[in-house]
Tab-separated table of C-alpha atoms in Angstrom:
chain	number	residue	atom	x	y	z
Y	586	MET	CA	-41.869	-32.035	9.969
Y	587	SER	CA	-45.161	-32.817	11.661
Y	588	PHE	CA	-46.783	-36.268	11.768
Y	589	ARG	CA	-50.230	-34.741	11.371
Y	590	PRO	CA	-51.693	-35.428	7.935
Y	591	PRO	CA	-51.928	-32.413	5.637
Y	592	LEU	CA	-55.237	-30.640	5.213
Y	593	LYS	CA	-56.999	-31.911	2.083
Y	594	HIS	CA	-60.180	-29.842	1.770
Y	595	CYS	CA	-61.242	-26.294	2.502
Y	596	ARG	CA	-63.078	-25.992	5.807
Y	597	ASN	CA	-65.306	-23.303	4.289
Y	598	CYS	CA	-66.407	-24.724	0.929
Y	599	GLY	CA	-65.027	-28.280	0.710
Y	600	THR	CA	-62.845	-27.735	-2.373
Y	601	ALA	CA	-59.515	-29.590	-2.474
Y	602	VAL	CA	-56.791	-27.233	-1.223
Y	603	VAL	CA	-53.388	-26.651	-2.772
Y	604	TYR	CA	-50.237	-26.059	-0.770
Y	605	ARG	CA	-48.445	-22.891	-1.886
Y	606	VAL	CA	-47.151	-19.579	-0.577
Y	607	PRO	CA	-50.196	-17.265	-0.423
Y	608	ASP	CA	-50.268	-14.047	-2.449
Y	609	ASP	CA	-50.738	-11.894	0.689
Y	610	GLY	CA	-47.039	-11.440	1.479
Y	611	ASP	CA	-46.733	-14.584	3.605
Y	612	THR	CA	-43.465	-16.486	3.310
Y	613	LYS	CA	-44.595	-19.999	4.269
Y	614	GLU	CA	-46.398	-22.614	2.256
Y	615	ARG	CA	-50.023	-22.882	3.419
Y	616	ALA	CA	-53.164	-24.792	2.482
Y	617	VAL	CA	-54.983	-22.391	0.123
Y	618	CYS	CA	-58.409	-22.944	-1.363
Y	619	PRO	CA	-58.377	-22.257	-5.122
Y	620	ALA	CA	-62.170	-21.736	-5.126
Y	621	CYS	CA	-62.797	-19.303	-2.238
Y	622	ALA	CA	-59.182	-18.157	-1.588
Y	623	THR	CA	-59.322	-19.087	2.112
Y	624	ILE	CA	-55.867	-19.528	3.627
Y	625	HIS	CA	-55.807	-22.288	6.232
Y	626	TYR	CA	-53.260	-21.834	9.022
Y	627	GLU	CA	-52.357	-25.078	10.771
Y	628	ASN	CA	-51.300	-24.341	14.338
Y	629	PRO	CA	-49.861	-26.424	17.173
Y	630	LEU	CA	-52.102	-28.258	19.612
Y	631	ILE	CA	-51.700	-27.353	23.271
Y	632	VAL	CA	-51.552	-30.076	25.927
Y	633	VAL	CA	-52.116	-28.861	29.494
Y	634	GLY	CA	-51.871	-30.687	32.795
Y	635	THR	CA	-50.657	-30.682	36.370
Y	636	VAL	CA	-48.018	-32.148	38.637
Y	637	PRO	CA	-50.323	-32.922	41.598
Y	638	VAL	CA	-48.498	-33.475	44.890
Y	639	LEU	CA	-49.517	-34.604	48.371
Y	640	ASP	CA	-46.755	-34.527	50.964
Y	641	GLU	CA	-43.823	-36.323	49.289
Y	642	ARG	CA	-45.920	-38.135	46.670
Y	643	VAL	CA	-46.901	-37.302	43.089
Y	644	LEU	CA	-50.205	-38.355	41.528
Y	645	LEU	CA	-49.984	-40.351	38.303
Y	646	CYS	CA	-52.797	-41.728	36.156
Y	647	LYS	CA	-52.714	-45.036	34.296
Y	648	ARG	CA	-54.076	-44.440	30.797
Y	649	ASN	CA	-57.267	-46.185	29.653
Y	650	ILE	CA	-56.989	-44.709	26.144
Y	651	GLU	CA	-54.563	-44.775	23.238
Y	652	PRO	CA	-51.945	-43.738	22.617
Y	653	ARG	CA	-49.966	-45.633	25.229
Y	654	TRP	CA	-52.822	-47.482	26.904
Y	655	GLY	CA	-51.795	-48.863	30.307
Y	656	LYS	CA	-48.849	-46.467	30.711
Y	657	TRP	CA	-48.554	-43.880	33.505
Y	658	THR	CA	-48.857	-40.140	32.969
Y	659	LEU	CA	-49.542	-36.905	34.755
Y	660	PRO	CA	-53.170	-35.787	34.405
Y	661	ALA	CA	-53.172	-33.828	31.135
Y	662	GLY	CA	-54.862	-33.455	27.788
Y	663	PHE	CA	-55.703	-31.100	24.962
Y	664	MET	CA	-56.746	-27.565	25.802
Y	665	GLU	CA	-60.238	-26.589	24.613
Y	666	LEU	CA	-61.296	-23.352	22.949
Y	667	GLY	CA	-62.637	-20.822	25.427
Y	668	GLU	CA	-60.407	-21.807	28.333
Y	669	THR	CA	-57.071	-20.567	29.628
Y	670	THR	CA	-54.143	-22.951	29.949
Y	671	ALA	CA	-54.711	-23.117	33.735
Y	672	GLN	CA	-58.432	-23.790	33.257
Y	673	GLY	CA	-57.619	-26.563	30.784
Y	674	ALA	CA	-55.090	-28.105	33.179
Y	675	ALA	CA	-57.701	-27.977	35.942
Y	676	ARG	CA	-60.371	-29.579	33.727
Y	677	GLU	CA	-58.008	-32.365	32.672
Y	678	THR	CA	-56.983	-33.030	36.291
Y	679	ASP	CA	-60.652	-33.231	37.264
Y	680	GLU	CA	-61.532	-35.514	34.331
Y	681	GLU	CA	-58.578	-37.880	34.582
Y	682	ALA	CA	-57.959	-38.048	38.335
Y	683	GLY	CA	-61.059	-36.689	40.077
Y	684	ALA	CA	-58.647	-34.971	42.462
Y	685	ALA	CA	-59.229	-32.047	44.819
Y	686	TYR	CA	-56.304	-29.627	44.624
Y	687	GLU	CA	-55.128	-26.038	44.613
Y	688	MET	CA	-53.590	-24.907	41.325
Y	689	GLY	CA	-50.033	-23.611	41.474
Y	690	GLU	CA	-47.804	-21.844	38.989
Y	691	LEU	CA	-46.739	-22.908	35.528
Y	692	PHE	CA	-43.841	-25.328	35.929
Y	693	SER	CA	-42.842	-26.647	32.501
Y	694	LEU	CA	-43.303	-25.789	28.846
Y	695	ILE	CA	-42.155	-28.302	26.252
Y	696	ASN	CA	-42.380	-27.815	22.496
Y	697	VAL	CA	-42.804	-31.151	20.703
Y	698	LEU	CA	-42.022	-30.080	17.164
Y	699	ARG	CA	-42.472	-33.388	15.311
Y	700	VAL	CA	-46.136	-33.674	16.349
Y	701	GLY	CA	-46.965	-29.956	16.398
Y	702	GLN	CA	-47.730	-29.772	20.127
Y	703	VAL	CA	-46.861	-27.580	23.102
Y	704	HIS	CA	-47.093	-29.275	26.535
Y	705	MET	CA	-47.602	-27.119	29.634
Y	706	PHE	CA	-47.676	-28.448	33.213
Y	707	TYR	CA	-48.695	-26.550	36.357
Y	708	ARG	CA	-47.765	-27.515	39.892
Y	709	ALA	CA	-50.791	-28.440	42.020
Y	710	GLN	CA	-51.201	-29.151	45.728
Y	711	LEU	CA	-53.568	-32.048	46.438
Y	712	LEU	CA	-56.006	-31.513	49.301
Y	713	HIS	CA	-56.446	-35.210	50.144
Y	714	ASP	CA	-55.703	-38.699	48.833
Y	715	ARG	CA	-59.178	-39.619	47.558
Y	716	PHE	CA	-59.574	-39.767	43.780
Y	717	ASP	CA	-62.437	-40.432	41.404
Y	718	PRO	CA	-60.836	-41.020	37.995
Y	719	GLY	CA	-62.862	-40.697	34.812
Y	720	HIS	CA	-63.191	-43.134	31.923
Y	721	GLU	CA	-59.791	-42.212	30.423
Y	722	THR	CA	-57.985	-43.482	33.540
Y	723	ILE	CA	-57.608	-47.068	34.745
Y	724	GLU	CA	-56.102	-46.028	38.081
Y	725	ALA	CA	-55.009	-42.810	39.820
Y	726	ARG	CA	-52.276	-43.394	42.390
Y	727	LEU	CA	-49.744	-41.514	44.503
Y	728	PHE	CA	-46.049	-42.379	44.154
Y	729	HIS	CA	-42.947	-41.509	46.140
Y	730	GLU	CA	-40.033	-40.658	43.848
Y	731	HIS	CA	-38.396	-44.074	44.291
Y	732	GLU	CA	-41.702	-45.790	43.378
Y	733	ILE	CA	-42.232	-44.012	40.044
Y	734	PRO	CA	-42.560	-46.653	37.279
Y	735	TRP	CA	-40.059	-44.852	35.030
Y	736	ASP	CA	-40.124	-47.600	32.375
Y	737	GLU	CA	-43.909	-47.298	32.197
Y	738	ILE	CA	-44.161	-43.499	31.751
Y	739	ALA	CA	-46.272	-42.758	28.669
Y	740	PHE	CA	-44.600	-39.635	27.290
Y	741	LYS	CA	-41.163	-38.024	27.243
Y	742	THR	CA	-42.722	-34.690	28.255
Y	743	VAL	CA	-44.090	-36.293	31.438
Y	744	ARG	CA	-40.729	-37.939	32.208
Y	745	GLU	CA	-38.864	-34.631	31.766
Y	746	THR	CA	-41.389	-32.750	33.901
Y	747	LEU	CA	-41.194	-35.329	36.696
Y	748	GLN	CA	-37.384	-35.287	36.629
Y	749	TRP	CA	-37.371	-31.468	36.869
Y	750	PHE	CA	-39.900	-31.607	39.709
Y	751	PHE	CA	-37.848	-34.025	41.821
Y	752	ALA	CA	-34.598	-32.142	41.115
Y	753	ASP	CA	-36.197	-28.819	42.096
Y	754	ARG	CA	-37.698	-30.333	45.234
Y	755	LYS	CA	-34.259	-31.634	46.266
Y	756	ALA	CA	-32.769	-28.184	45.592
Y	757	GLY	CA	-35.439	-26.572	47.772
Y	758	ARG	CA	-36.739	-24.230	45.072
Y	759	PHE	CA	-38.983	-24.565	42.057
Y	760	GLY	CA	-38.291	-22.846	38.767
Y	761	MET	CA	-39.854	-22.681	35.336
Y	762	HIS	CA	-38.511	-25.255	32.855
Y	763	GLN	CA	-38.517	-25.198	29.084
Y	764	LEU	CA	-37.419	-27.742	26.462
Y	765	ASP	CA	-37.678	-28.235	22.708
Y	766	ILE	CA	-38.014	-31.810	21.487
Y	767	ALA	CA	-37.385	-32.231	17.767
């Protein structure tokens, strides 16, 4: 069950939609326009970001926006149309941290079913410790593992990704991690 409100009106003609199983052989209830017969598919939102690292420290951003204003997060946000997941992660890292980095491989993929989102984080190697955060960030700062403000982390997906990162670093090898959160 998603927390997103149901679609109320057709995006094509503005008529109030009805939720029913379409007549095209589909098996799921969808928003269907009774006037123009458009079937509206509601798909998950994709959140993309990075785990930026310099030496033994990870870059976190203090949020200047809701939800969770004032909490710490990895640089991340919603993917835009026309970009790949890596391009979106790069754009979000630029916007939120103003960091110079080299993009690494995909590190974590977390399905957040209750809000209809998929979160994807890439590893990134910072090139220096100078940051120019955008308006969505109060502060961008590097943390050693023992300095991470765990009680002030904004999202469970960020906490899980950070925990995997530190465990993999201790093990001397990085893998790909996946989790489903109901």
